[in-house]
XYZ file of C-alpha atoms in Angstrom:
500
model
C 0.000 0.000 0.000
C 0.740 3.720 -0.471
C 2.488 5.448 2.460
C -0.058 7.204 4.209
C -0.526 9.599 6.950
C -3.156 9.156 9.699
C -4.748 12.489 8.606
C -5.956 10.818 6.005
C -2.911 12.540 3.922
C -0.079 10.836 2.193
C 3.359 11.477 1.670
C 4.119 12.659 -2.023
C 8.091 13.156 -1.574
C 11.109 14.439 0.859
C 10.618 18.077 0.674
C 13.495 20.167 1.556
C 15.899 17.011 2.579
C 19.425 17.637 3.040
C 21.603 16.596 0.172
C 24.430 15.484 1.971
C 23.837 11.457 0.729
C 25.141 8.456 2.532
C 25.310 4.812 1.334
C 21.823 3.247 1.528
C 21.299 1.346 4.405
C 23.829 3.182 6.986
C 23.274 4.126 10.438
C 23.288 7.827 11.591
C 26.371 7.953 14.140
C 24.185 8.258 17.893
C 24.847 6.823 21.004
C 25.107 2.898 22.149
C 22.634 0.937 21.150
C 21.475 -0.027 25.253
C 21.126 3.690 24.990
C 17.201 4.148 23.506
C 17.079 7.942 22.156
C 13.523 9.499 22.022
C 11.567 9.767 18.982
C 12.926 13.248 18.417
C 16.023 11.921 17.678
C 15.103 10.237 14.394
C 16.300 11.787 11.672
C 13.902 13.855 9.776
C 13.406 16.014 6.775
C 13.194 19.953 7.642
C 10.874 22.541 6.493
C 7.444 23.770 7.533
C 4.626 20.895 7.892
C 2.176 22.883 6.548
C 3.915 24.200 3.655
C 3.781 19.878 3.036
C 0.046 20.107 2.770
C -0.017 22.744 0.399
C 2.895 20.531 -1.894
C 0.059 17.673 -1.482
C -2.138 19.968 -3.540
C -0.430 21.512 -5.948
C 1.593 18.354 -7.055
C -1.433 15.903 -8.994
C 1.476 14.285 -10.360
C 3.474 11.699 -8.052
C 4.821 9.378 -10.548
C 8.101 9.396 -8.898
C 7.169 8.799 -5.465
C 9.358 5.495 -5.237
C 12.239 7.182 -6.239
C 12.024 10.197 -3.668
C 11.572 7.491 -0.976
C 14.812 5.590 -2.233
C 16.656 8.987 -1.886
C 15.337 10.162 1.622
C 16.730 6.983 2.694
C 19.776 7.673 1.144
C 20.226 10.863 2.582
C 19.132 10.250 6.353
C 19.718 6.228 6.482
C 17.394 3.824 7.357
C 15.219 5.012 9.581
C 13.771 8.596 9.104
C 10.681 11.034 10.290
C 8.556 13.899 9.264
C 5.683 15.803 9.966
C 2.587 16.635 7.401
C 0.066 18.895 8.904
C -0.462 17.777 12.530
C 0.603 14.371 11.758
C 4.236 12.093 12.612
C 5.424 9.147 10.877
C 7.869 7.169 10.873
C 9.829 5.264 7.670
C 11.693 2.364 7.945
C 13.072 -0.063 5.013
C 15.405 -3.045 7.005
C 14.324 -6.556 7.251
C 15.467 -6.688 10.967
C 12.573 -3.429 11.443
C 9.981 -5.620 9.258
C 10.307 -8.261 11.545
C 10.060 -6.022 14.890
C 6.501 -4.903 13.179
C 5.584 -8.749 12.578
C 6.081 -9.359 16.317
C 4.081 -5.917 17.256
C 1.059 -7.274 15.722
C -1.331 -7.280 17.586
C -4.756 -9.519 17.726
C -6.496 -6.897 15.021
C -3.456 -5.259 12.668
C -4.559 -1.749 11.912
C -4.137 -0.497 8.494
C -4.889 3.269 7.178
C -7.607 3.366 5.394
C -7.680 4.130 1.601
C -9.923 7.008 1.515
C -11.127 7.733 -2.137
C -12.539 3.563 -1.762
C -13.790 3.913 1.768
C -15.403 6.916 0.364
C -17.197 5.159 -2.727
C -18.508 2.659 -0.602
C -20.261 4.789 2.275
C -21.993 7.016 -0.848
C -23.131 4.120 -2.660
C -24.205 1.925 0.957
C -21.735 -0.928 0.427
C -20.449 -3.113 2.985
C -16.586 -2.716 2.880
C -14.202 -5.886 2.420
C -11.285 -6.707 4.598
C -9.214 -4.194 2.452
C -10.770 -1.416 4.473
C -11.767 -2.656 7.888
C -10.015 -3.007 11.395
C -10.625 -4.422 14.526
C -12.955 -7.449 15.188
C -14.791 -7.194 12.114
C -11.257 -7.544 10.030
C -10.673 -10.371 11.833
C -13.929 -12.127 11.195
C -13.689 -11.501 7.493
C -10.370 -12.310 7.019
C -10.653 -15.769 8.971
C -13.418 -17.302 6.857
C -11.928 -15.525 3.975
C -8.596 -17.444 4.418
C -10.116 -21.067 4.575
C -11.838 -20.445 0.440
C -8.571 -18.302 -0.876
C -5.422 -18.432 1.046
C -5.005 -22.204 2.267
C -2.978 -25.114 0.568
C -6.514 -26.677 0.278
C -8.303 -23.389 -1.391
C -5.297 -23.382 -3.846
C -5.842 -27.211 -4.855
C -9.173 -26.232 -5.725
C -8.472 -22.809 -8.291
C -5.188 -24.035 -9.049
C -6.470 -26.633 -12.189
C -8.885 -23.345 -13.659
C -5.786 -21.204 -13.463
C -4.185 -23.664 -15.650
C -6.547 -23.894 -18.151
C -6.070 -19.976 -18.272
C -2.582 -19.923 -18.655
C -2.963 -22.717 -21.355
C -5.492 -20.868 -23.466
C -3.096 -17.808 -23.251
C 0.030 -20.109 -24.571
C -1.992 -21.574 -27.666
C -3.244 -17.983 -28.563
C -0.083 -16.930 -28.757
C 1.524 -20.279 -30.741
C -1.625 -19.213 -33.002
C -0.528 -15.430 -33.346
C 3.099 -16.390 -33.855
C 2.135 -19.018 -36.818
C 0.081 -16.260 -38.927
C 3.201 -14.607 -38.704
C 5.679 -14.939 -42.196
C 8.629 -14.481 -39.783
C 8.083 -17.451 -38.132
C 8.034 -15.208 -34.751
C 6.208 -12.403 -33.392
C 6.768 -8.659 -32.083
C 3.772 -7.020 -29.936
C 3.038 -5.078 -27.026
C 2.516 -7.821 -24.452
C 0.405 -5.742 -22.149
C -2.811 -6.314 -23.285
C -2.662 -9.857 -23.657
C -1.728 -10.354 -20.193
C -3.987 -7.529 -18.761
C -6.460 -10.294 -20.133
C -5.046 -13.499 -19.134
C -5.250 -11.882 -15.426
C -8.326 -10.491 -15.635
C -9.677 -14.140 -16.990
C -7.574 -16.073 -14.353
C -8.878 -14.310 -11.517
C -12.142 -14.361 -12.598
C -12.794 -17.854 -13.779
C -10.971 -18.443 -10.178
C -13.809 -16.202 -8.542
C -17.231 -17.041 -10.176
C -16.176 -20.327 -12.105
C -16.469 -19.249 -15.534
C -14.674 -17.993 -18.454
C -14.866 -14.144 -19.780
C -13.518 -14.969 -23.532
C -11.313 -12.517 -23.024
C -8.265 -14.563 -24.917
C -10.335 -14.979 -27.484
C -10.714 -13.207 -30.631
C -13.460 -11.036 -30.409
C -13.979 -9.290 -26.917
C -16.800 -7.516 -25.789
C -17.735 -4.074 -25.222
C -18.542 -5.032 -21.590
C -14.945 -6.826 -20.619
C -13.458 -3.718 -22.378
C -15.133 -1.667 -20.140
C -14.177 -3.241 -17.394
C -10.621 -3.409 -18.131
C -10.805 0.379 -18.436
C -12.204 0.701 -15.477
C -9.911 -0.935 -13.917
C -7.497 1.296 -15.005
C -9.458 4.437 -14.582
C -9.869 3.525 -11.008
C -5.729 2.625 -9.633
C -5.027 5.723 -11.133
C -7.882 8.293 -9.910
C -7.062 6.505 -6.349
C -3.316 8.245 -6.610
C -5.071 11.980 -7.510
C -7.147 11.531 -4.474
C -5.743 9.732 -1.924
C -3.493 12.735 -1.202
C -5.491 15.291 0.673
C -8.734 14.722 3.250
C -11.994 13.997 1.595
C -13.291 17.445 2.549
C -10.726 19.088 0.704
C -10.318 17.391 -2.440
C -14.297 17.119 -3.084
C -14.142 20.446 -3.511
C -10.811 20.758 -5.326
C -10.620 17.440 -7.789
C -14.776 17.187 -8.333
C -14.222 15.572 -11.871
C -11.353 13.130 -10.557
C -14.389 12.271 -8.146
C -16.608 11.841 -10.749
C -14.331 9.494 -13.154
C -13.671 7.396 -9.233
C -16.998 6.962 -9.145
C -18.106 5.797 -12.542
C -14.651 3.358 -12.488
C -16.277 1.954 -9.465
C -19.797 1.576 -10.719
C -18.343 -0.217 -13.387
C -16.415 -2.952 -11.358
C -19.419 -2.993 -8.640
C -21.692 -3.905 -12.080
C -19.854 -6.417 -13.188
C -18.637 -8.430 -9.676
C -22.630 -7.916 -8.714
C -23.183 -9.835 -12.258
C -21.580 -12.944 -11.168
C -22.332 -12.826 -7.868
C -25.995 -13.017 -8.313
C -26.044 -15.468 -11.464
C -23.719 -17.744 -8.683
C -26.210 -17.025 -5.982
C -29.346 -18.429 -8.290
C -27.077 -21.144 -9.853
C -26.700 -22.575 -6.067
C -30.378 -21.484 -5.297
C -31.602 -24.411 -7.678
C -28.679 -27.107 -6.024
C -25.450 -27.269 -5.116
C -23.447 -28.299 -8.690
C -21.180 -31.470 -7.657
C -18.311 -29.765 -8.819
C -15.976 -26.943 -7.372
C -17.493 -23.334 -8.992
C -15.012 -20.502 -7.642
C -14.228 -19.042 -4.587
C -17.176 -16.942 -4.181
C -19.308 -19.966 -4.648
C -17.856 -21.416 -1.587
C -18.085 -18.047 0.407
C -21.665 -18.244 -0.569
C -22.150 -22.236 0.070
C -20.082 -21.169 3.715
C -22.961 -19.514 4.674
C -20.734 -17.128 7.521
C -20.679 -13.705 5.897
C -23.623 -11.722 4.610
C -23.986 -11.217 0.951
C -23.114 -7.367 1.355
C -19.845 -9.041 2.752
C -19.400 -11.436 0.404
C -19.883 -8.416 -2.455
C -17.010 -6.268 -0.400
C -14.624 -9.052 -0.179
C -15.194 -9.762 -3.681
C -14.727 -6.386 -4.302
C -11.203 -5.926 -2.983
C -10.561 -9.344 -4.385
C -11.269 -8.115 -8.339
C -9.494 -4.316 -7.711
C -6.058 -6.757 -6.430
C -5.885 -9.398 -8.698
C -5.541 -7.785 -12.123
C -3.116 -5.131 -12.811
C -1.269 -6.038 -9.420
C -0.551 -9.101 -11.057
C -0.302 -8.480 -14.656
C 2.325 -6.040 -13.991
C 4.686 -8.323 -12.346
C 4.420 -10.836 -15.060
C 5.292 -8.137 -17.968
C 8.445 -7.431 -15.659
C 9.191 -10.872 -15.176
C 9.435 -11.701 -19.563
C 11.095 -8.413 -19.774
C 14.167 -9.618 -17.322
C 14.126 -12.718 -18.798
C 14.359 -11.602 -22.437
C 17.014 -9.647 -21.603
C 18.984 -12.048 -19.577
C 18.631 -15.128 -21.911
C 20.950 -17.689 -19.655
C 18.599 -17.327 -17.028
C 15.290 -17.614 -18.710
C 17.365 -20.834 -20.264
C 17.713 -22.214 -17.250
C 14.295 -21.488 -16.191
C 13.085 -23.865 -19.483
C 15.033 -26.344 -18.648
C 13.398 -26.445 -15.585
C 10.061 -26.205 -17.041
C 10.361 -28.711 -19.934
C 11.876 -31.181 -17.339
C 8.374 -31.142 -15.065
C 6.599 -30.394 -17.895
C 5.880 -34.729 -17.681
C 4.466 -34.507 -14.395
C 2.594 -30.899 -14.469
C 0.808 -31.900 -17.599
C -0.820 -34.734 -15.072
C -0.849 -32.816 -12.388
C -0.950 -28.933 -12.224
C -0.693 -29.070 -8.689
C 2.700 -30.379 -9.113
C 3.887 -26.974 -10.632
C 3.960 -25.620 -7.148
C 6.572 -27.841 -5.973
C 8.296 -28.811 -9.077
C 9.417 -24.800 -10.499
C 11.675 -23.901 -7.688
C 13.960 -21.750 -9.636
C 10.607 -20.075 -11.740
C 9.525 -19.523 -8.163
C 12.441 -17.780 -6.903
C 12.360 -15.638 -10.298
C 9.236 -13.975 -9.444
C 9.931 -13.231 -6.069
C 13.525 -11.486 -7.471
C 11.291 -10.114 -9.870
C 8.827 -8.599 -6.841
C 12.090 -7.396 -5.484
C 12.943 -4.979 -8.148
C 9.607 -4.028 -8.973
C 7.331 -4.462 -6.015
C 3.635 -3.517 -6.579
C 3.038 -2.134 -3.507
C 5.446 0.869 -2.460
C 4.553 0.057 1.071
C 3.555 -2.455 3.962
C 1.937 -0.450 6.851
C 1.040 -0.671 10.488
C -0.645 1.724 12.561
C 1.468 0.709 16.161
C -0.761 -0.255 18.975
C 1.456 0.053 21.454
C 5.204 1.749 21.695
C 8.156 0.162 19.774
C 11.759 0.098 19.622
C 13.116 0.347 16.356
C 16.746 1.382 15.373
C 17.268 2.025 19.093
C 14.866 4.786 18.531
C 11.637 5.287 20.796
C 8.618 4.753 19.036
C 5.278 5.594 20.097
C 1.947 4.450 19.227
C 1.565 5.565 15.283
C 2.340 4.741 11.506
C 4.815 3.147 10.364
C 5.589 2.058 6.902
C 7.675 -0.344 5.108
C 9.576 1.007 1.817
C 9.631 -2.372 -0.251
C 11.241 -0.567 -3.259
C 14.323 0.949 -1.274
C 14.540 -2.603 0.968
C 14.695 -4.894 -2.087
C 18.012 -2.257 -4.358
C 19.872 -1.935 -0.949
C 23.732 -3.673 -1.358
C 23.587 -3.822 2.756
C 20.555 -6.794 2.442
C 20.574 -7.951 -1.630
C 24.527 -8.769 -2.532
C 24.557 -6.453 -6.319
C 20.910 -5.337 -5.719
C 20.893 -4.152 -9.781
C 21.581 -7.601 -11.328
C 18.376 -10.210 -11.970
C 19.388 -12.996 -10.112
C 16.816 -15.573 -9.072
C 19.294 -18.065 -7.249
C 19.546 -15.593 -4.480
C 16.249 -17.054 -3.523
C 17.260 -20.428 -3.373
C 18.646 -19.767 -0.176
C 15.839 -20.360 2.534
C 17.370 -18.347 5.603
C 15.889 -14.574 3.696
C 13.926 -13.777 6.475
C 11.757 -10.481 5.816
C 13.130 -10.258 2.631
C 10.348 -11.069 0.736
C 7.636 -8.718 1.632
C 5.696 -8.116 -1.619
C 2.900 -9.374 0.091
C 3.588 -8.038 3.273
C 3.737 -10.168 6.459
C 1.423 -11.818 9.367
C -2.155 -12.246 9.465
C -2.728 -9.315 6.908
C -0.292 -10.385 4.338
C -2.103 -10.033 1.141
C -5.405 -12.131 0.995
C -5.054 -12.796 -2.844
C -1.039 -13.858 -2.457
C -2.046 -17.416 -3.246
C -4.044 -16.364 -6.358
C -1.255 -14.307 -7.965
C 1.702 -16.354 -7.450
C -0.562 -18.907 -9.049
C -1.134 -17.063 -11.925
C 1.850 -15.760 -12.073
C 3.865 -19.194 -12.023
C 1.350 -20.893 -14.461
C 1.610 -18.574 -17.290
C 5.401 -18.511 -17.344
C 5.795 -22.095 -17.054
C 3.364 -22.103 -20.090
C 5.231 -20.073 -21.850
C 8.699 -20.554 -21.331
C 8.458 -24.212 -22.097
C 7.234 -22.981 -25.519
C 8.787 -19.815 -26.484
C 12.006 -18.179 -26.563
C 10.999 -14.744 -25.367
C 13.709 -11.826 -26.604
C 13.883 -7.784 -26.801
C 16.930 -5.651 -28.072
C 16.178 -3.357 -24.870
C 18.614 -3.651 -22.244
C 17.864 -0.353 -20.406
C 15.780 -0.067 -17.488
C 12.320 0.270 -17.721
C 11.005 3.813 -16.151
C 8.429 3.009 -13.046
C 5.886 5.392 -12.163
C 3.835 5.403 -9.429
C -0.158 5.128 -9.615
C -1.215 4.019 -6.654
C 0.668 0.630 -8.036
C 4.094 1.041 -9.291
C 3.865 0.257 -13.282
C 5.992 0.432 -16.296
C 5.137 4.125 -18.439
C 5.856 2.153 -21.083
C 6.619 -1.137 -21.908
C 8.803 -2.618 -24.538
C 8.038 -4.931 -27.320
C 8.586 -8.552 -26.818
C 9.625 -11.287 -29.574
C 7.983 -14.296 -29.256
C 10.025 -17.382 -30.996
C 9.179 -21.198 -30.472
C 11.236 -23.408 -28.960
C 12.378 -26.415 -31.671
């Protein structure tokens, strides 16, 4: 999640830091570490905290957030503070603090909440998901949540529809590529995989197929995709500044929010309520989707079951499609690893193809290749806690507040990753990375849909890879920006050859 500020402001950048830099992941010299300084002591970025407000509205633009994060902690080490308006918070990036805020947890994690969603759903009188709550309703979500999404049996059950996904997607593409005179093909591969997500997840969710890999579309699935869109990146104009001050300020940012929303809200109320009659008649003998067995669980009302749904569809799609374009473009342009990764592949390709559920314990090195991949180009800037009691972090004094957890600047620092610029997926094959791998974030709020996307994620490439050498004559760095999820601007075409 975005770094947010308990004023229900964000932080858009280190305003008037110092530019004296020091190596990423230093220590400020202090005193002793039996010594704990106050919270004063922290280093901070200067300048007036209301002036910060006033940046918050005149900047719409925060494309670059990640990288002014990865320079504050440069600047002031690893640990820093600053004040927005009338509110403190603290940044922190080490594993060793990630794992201090793991053992803070409390019964009920708090999380900020993400206004311009909170704010759609009291207008339009929808029960929010887990995505939004706290306290003892979180918790009673999120614990009959778990058992139909997030548990080695849930993932048995989607597991063989993601497959048939990730096939259809491979044997579009072997059908694209032999059209082609050239024996190969060049595209943009963001749209295809925007669509293999958004089918994945969904034929996961309500237990049927879109048609979305298939030649003709519709107008409705476009939509959605759009709106999709439309919506991660209104969420980064808004989320900014209170409610009561950008309603006033960003009215047609609100507008195009709302319509996004209305949009997914149309669509997930579609299936939910076609799956609600289909079980209405009998129960089918046959697993249906995750939302069937929400609904079949009988625990959560159907407002519930529509705002866990909800959260499920907005962090399934882009979150995960993005990743995956990453993942092809490291691999095209390090062709010895993505080698080794189809040698892996065609090796269990005997035993996937009877099993899929083998895939998860046959791909190591594919598996360690998307978390290096969520290393460099983590989806979420930031893991976040609101403190329910003091903490000691960095021998620092921390009271009861927000903290957050800077993913990007963690997973390029040479003091935890050994040459944090190269792709390496090896690195991973070493089990004792604790708090390392935080794309999901950690504890009993870690990312209800982790399951889904690693899924999807680890399907499609072994689909692919076993069938295609994938190559690009791009070996710069892809710019990032920052919309609420940190994407590609732009994305660079991928050939597409089969493997003899």
């Amino acid at each position: 999640m975005a770094f947010r500020l308990k004023s229900d402001m964000w932080l858009a950048g280190p305003w008037l830091c110092p530019h004296g830099a020091r190596a990423l992941g230093t220590r400020v010299v202090r005193a002793p570490k039996a010594a704990v300084l106050p919270f004063e002591a922290i280093p901070q970025c200067p300048g007036n905290k209301w002036l910060r407000v006033l940046q918050m509205w005149k900047e719409q633009n925060h494309d670059d957030l990640h990288l002014e994060m990865h320079q504050t902690f440069q600047e002031l080490g690893p640990i820093f503070r600053y004040d927005v308006g009338s509110t403190r918070t603290v940044a922190v990036m080490l594993p060793e603090d990630a794992e201090q805020l793991y053992k803070a947890d409390s019964l009920y994690p708090r999380r900020m909440h993400l206004e311009p969603w909170l704010a759609y759903r009291e207008h339009r009188g929808q029960t929010p998901g887990v995505f939004l709550l706290n306290g003892p309703e979180w918790r009673y979500n999120r614990l009959r949540l778990n058992s139909v999404v997030l548990t080695p049996q849930a993932v048995r059950k989607f597991l063989p529809m993601v497959d048939i996904v990730a096939k259809d997607f491979s044997e579009a593409l072997k059908k694209k590529v032999l059209q082609s005179a050239q024996g190969s093909l060049t595209l943009d591969i963001q749209p295809s995989v925007l669509s293999y997500t958004t089918e994945a997840s969904s034929f996961a969710l309500f237990g049927e197929k879109l048609g979305l890999l298939g030649p003709k579309p519709s107008s409705d699935l476009l939509n959605f995709t759009h709106a999709l869109d439309t919506m991660l990146k209104s969420t980064t104009q808004l989320m900014f500044l209170p409610r009561r001050l950008s309603r006033w300020m960003s009215s047609q940012v609100w507008k195009e929010h709302f319509e996004a929303w209305d949009n997914i809200s149309e669509y997930a109320e579609h299936f939910i309520q076609k799956k609600y009659e289909e079980l209405a008649r009998g129960c089918p003998p046959y697993y249906s989707g995750i939302v069937a067995d929400l609904l079949l669980q009988g625990d959560l009302s159907l407002g519930a079951i529509r705002g866990n749904t909800l959260d499920l569809i907005a962090g399934s799609v882009d979150t995960t499609a993005f990743p995956l374009m990453m993942t092809l473009f490291e691999l095209a342009r390090n062709p010895t690893t993505q080698q080794a990764l189809r040698q892996e592949s065609l090796a269990a390709e005997p035993s996937i193809s009877g099993d899929p559920q083998r895939a998860t314990m046959e791909l190591p090195l594919l598996r360690a290749a998307i978390k290096e991949t969520l290393r460099l180009y983590p989806v979420g800037l930031f893991v976040e806690r609101i403190l329910s009691s003091d903490l000691v972090l960095q021998n620092y004094h921390i009271p009861a507040g927000t903290l957050a957890l800077c993913l990007y600047s963690m997973g390029r620092n040479p003091a935890v990753f050994l040459s944090p610029e190269q792709y390496n997926p090896q690195r991973w094959l070493d089990s004792r990375k604790n708090f390392q791998h935080l794309a999901f974030g950690f504890g009993v709020r870690q990312c209800l849909g982790r399951r889904l996307v690693e899924v999807e994620m680890l399907l499609l490439l072994h689909h692919v890879l076993k069938s295609f050498h994938v190559e690009t004559p791009q070996q710069e760095d892809v710019k990032l920006s920052y919309h609420f999820v940190l994407m590609p601007t732009s994305f660079p075409l991928l050939t597409f050859r089969p493997v003899p």
